[in-house]
Amino acid sequence: MRFFFMDGSPLSTRPFHVLTIVSLTFVGNWYRAAFVFIQRQQVNSLKKGGKPLERETVLASLLRRLNTVSKLDQADIAAIRSLPVAVRHWEGGRAIVSDGERPTECCLIIEGFCIRSKTTERGGRQILSIHIPGEIPDLQSLHLQVMDHDLITLVPSTLGFISHTSLRALTHTQPNVAEVFWRDTLIDAAIFREWIVNVGQRPAPARLAHTVLELRRRLALTERAEPAVFEFPLTQEQIGEALGITPVHANRIIKQLRQDGIVDVSRGRVHVLDETKLAELAQFDDRYLHQDPSA
């Protein structure tokens, strides 16, 4: 078999350096094509247990949560389902986007937990919020170009990345979706306000009790929490960073609440021991979560 250039001349008549360039160009194009194919495969599906992760699964928690706290019509739901989502695995403790970076996409949590945090010059870290499946914790990056905090996975997680370009196009063509996302960021701000009160004004045992009940309420929205048992994947050090106390103090509080028969926080889970005592300690009012769109 003989190979020819597009001008009809045989390959063997060309100088060696030309043949080398042709060979490298062919290999380079092959790798680029393979890379694009892999990227497309990542965007369309993710192998989980040998089966593709369906688009319905990728967006299920997001749609369930948005449809509960706001109201979406069928056109809105169809538009959100049509968003191109690049699905990726992320190991626990790895930054998704860091303070000072300029992200070009937003992150949807499909499975797992994430935190937002801020670290001081001396290395002290404050956890600002905990995020669960169905949430887009960096939605504000659509309009605030530079990140002013870190977004980090707590545990191995499955994340969906949606480009800012796609989200802007969606909000321009679907004004109601834009309003729903705007309401979502306002709820996020309301949760921040409650966290400021929690860390600044409640005693440490009540801080933990309040955080536990908030997370349970939010997880229940996407059917991921039972009343008595649910995931709480924070270490004692991370609990301290969220509550503004030392790990030693966090350890004492966890032991105290367990001994008092109120709640057991251990091994990444919460076991509610006494619902009445827990509610009394936390003084939890879920109004700030704004989960009723008519309220």
XYZ file of C-alpha atoms in Angstrom:
295
model
C 0.000 0.000 0.000
C 1.334 3.447 -0.941
C 0.416 6.764 0.724
C 0.152 10.086 -1.092
C -0.075 13.727 -0.092
C -3.145 15.727 -1.124
C -1.210 17.137 -4.094
C -0.781 13.577 -5.476
C 2.960 13.192 -4.817
C 4.069 9.957 -3.104
C 5.033 10.098 0.564
C 8.481 8.628 -0.189
C 9.501 11.672 -2.274
C 9.258 14.114 0.630
C 12.246 15.034 2.866
C 12.623 13.375 6.252
C 11.700 16.512 8.252
C 8.460 16.837 6.288
C 7.591 13.215 7.007
C 8.321 13.813 10.703
C 5.993 16.803 10.788
C 3.277 14.805 9.036
C 3.670 11.946 11.515
C 3.548 14.252 14.551
C 0.539 16.069 13.133
C -1.299 12.776 12.617
C -0.519 11.602 16.177
C -1.435 14.986 17.630
C -4.773 15.005 15.834
C -5.465 11.453 16.989
C -4.829 12.356 20.636
C -6.960 15.491 20.368
C -9.815 13.468 18.896
C -9.485 10.884 21.670
C -9.425 13.625 24.318
C -12.558 15.269 22.916
C -14.299 11.883 22.837
C -13.423 11.233 26.491
C -14.621 14.713 27.472
C -17.924 14.132 25.717
C -18.313 10.833 27.500
C -17.694 12.592 30.835
C -20.278 15.235 30.022
C -22.947 12.754 29.028
C -22.505 10.080 31.677
C -20.380 8.755 34.480
C -19.781 5.069 35.089
C -21.030 4.189 38.545
C -21.079 0.549 39.475
C -20.660 -0.320 35.802
C -23.775 1.629 34.768
C -24.047 5.123 33.285
C -25.204 7.815 35.678
C -28.367 8.977 33.939
C -29.078 12.667 33.375
C -32.264 12.253 35.424
C -30.150 11.122 38.394
C -27.632 13.939 37.922
C -30.302 16.642 38.173
C -32.879 14.887 40.392
C -31.906 16.416 43.753
C -31.499 19.897 42.262
C -34.939 19.801 40.631
C -36.606 18.347 43.719
C -35.120 21.025 45.945
C -35.807 23.956 43.590
C -39.349 22.776 42.963
C -39.982 22.682 46.712
C -38.514 26.043 47.723
C -39.742 27.738 44.519
C -42.135 26.872 41.730
C -40.971 25.530 38.375
C -43.227 24.945 35.398
C -42.655 22.177 32.863
C -40.785 24.470 30.467
C -38.393 25.479 33.271
C -37.791 21.850 34.240
C -37.142 20.869 30.621
C -34.697 23.762 30.211
C -32.757 22.795 33.350
C -32.663 19.164 32.225
C -31.137 20.254 28.924
C -28.128 21.894 30.632
C -24.793 20.329 29.635
C -23.298 18.869 32.817
C -19.739 17.524 33.080
C -19.815 14.856 35.784
C -16.613 14.174 37.723
C -15.459 12.287 40.807
C -13.733 14.369 43.477
C -11.816 12.942 46.419
C -12.603 14.153 49.928
C -10.724 17.202 51.211
C -9.883 18.499 47.732
C -10.574 22.099 46.723
C -13.133 22.495 43.943
C -12.383 26.190 43.592
C -10.089 28.269 45.809
C -9.998 31.783 47.194
C -8.767 34.180 44.488
C -9.572 31.941 41.516
C -11.755 32.963 38.586
C -14.074 30.020 37.882
C -15.825 29.659 34.532
C -18.338 27.050 35.712
C -20.582 26.338 38.679
C -20.568 23.139 40.700
C -23.658 21.024 41.371
C -23.312 18.476 44.174
C -24.761 15.181 42.922
C -23.483 12.938 45.736
C -21.421 13.832 48.785
C -20.905 16.888 50.968
C -18.956 20.127 50.550
C -18.033 23.079 52.724
C -17.256 26.711 52.100
C -14.477 28.082 54.271
C -12.122 30.977 54.814
C -8.555 30.675 56.107
C -6.713 33.454 57.939
C -3.086 34.427 57.344
C -2.154 32.488 60.499
C -3.752 29.334 59.134
C -6.947 29.316 61.172
C -9.943 28.084 59.187
C -13.593 28.980 59.661
C -16.170 26.744 58.001
C -18.858 29.073 56.678
C -21.452 26.580 55.458
C -22.125 22.915 54.739
C -23.559 21.870 51.370
C -25.479 18.783 50.357
C -26.653 17.025 47.160
C -28.891 19.180 45.002
C -27.161 22.439 45.887
C -24.982 24.711 43.730
C -22.808 26.305 46.423
C -20.881 28.591 44.073
C -23.824 29.928 42.077
C -22.736 33.456 43.039
C -19.637 33.002 40.854
C -21.936 33.528 37.883
C -21.827 37.250 38.735
C -18.912 37.590 41.187
C -15.930 36.723 39.029
C -13.288 36.257 41.762
C -13.818 33.710 44.555
C -13.447 35.187 48.043
C -13.444 31.820 49.857
C -12.708 28.129 49.300
C -15.148 25.437 48.208
C -13.935 22.001 49.321
C -15.331 18.464 49.369
C -15.781 16.917 52.805
C -15.954 13.336 51.527
C -15.463 11.616 48.152
C -18.146 13.238 46.026
C -19.738 13.211 42.605
C -19.969 16.702 41.152
C -21.587 18.182 38.060
C -19.960 21.209 36.444
C -22.112 23.613 34.438
C -20.452 26.373 32.439
C -21.289 29.993 33.182
C -22.065 30.424 29.492
C -24.758 27.729 29.637
C -26.254 29.122 32.844
C -26.372 32.667 31.474
C -28.074 31.439 28.309
C -30.610 29.544 30.448
C -31.434 32.543 32.646
C -31.824 34.784 29.589
C -34.250 32.461 27.828
C -36.097 31.314 30.980
C -36.741 34.370 33.230
C -38.537 32.260 35.830
C -35.436 30.069 36.228
C -33.402 33.251 36.753
C -35.822 34.237 39.546
C -35.575 30.760 41.091
C -31.757 30.948 41.121
C -31.958 34.463 42.566
C -34.245 33.208 45.344
C -31.814 30.362 45.971
C -28.945 32.792 46.551
C -31.152 34.848 48.893
C -31.913 31.710 50.925
C -28.179 31.043 50.996
C -27.677 34.535 52.464
C -30.393 33.868 55.067
C -28.554 30.708 56.149
C -25.346 32.741 56.469
C -27.136 35.199 58.776
C -28.338 32.365 60.976
C -24.831 30.898 61.138
C -23.478 34.276 62.307
C -26.053 34.305 65.117
C -25.315 30.674 65.916
C -21.555 31.169 66.299
C -21.803 34.590 67.920
C -24.637 34.236 70.413
C -25.477 30.620 71.280
C -23.533 28.526 73.794
C -21.446 25.784 72.209
C -23.826 22.841 72.930
C -26.724 24.781 71.380
C -24.552 25.654 68.349
C -24.005 21.982 67.601
C -27.661 21.093 68.241
C -28.811 23.887 65.914
C -26.389 22.844 63.148
C -27.555 19.229 63.444
C -31.234 20.163 63.105
C -30.575 22.525 60.206
C -28.711 19.864 58.260
C -31.436 17.291 58.950
C -34.106 19.695 57.708
C -32.196 20.440 54.510
C -31.382 16.767 53.839
C -35.039 15.836 54.340
C -35.949 18.167 51.480
C -34.260 15.754 49.061
C -35.296 12.643 51.003
C -31.812 11.988 52.370
C -32.499 12.015 56.116
C -34.555 9.919 58.494
C -35.819 11.674 61.647
C -33.514 9.736 63.959
C -30.452 8.951 61.791
C -28.662 10.834 59.026
C -25.218 11.631 57.634
C -23.035 14.242 59.330
C -19.563 13.707 57.825
C -17.563 16.204 59.882
C -14.585 15.292 62.045
C -14.266 16.791 65.521
C -11.756 19.272 64.133
C -14.173 20.299 61.392
C -17.024 20.600 63.904
C -14.801 22.975 65.860
C -14.082 24.995 62.707
C -17.811 25.259 61.987
C -18.769 26.253 65.542
C -15.814 28.535 66.293
C -14.378 26.359 69.069
C -11.285 24.175 69.515
C -11.298 20.446 68.640
C -10.877 19.669 72.354
C -13.954 21.736 73.198
C -15.862 20.071 70.359
C -14.931 16.660 71.774
C -16.252 17.638 75.215
C -19.547 18.890 73.796
C -20.095 15.741 71.728
C -19.483 13.597 74.827
C -21.755 15.799 76.938
C -24.674 15.596 74.507
C -24.259 11.833 74.259
C -24.104 11.374 78.049
C -27.147 13.616 78.495
C -29.069 11.330 76.137
C -29.761 14.095 73.600
C -27.822 13.238 70.447
C -24.924 11.011 69.437
C -22.588 12.491 66.820
C -20.022 9.884 65.786
C -18.557 8.026 62.802
C -19.975 10.470 60.297
C -23.576 10.084 61.422
C -26.073 11.640 63.801
C -28.322 9.516 66.016
C -31.049 11.554 67.693
C -31.586 10.129 71.181
C -34.220 12.539 72.512
C -36.102 14.699 70.025
C -37.698 16.910 72.685
C -34.432 17.688 74.474
C -32.648 18.340 71.182
C -35.334 20.802 70.044
C -35.309 22.547 73.422
C -31.531 22.925 73.373
C -31.298 24.119 69.765
C -34.298 26.499 69.804
C -34.456 25.758 66.094
C -36.873 27.751 63.918
C -36.589 26.704 60.265
C -38.240 29.894 58.965
C -34.876 31.182 57.722
C -34.606 28.203 55.331
C -37.631 29.541 53.418
C -38.695 26.111 52.217
C -42.294 27.171 51.577
C -42.480 29.177 48.331
C -45.811 30.705 49.354
C -44.475 32.043 52.671
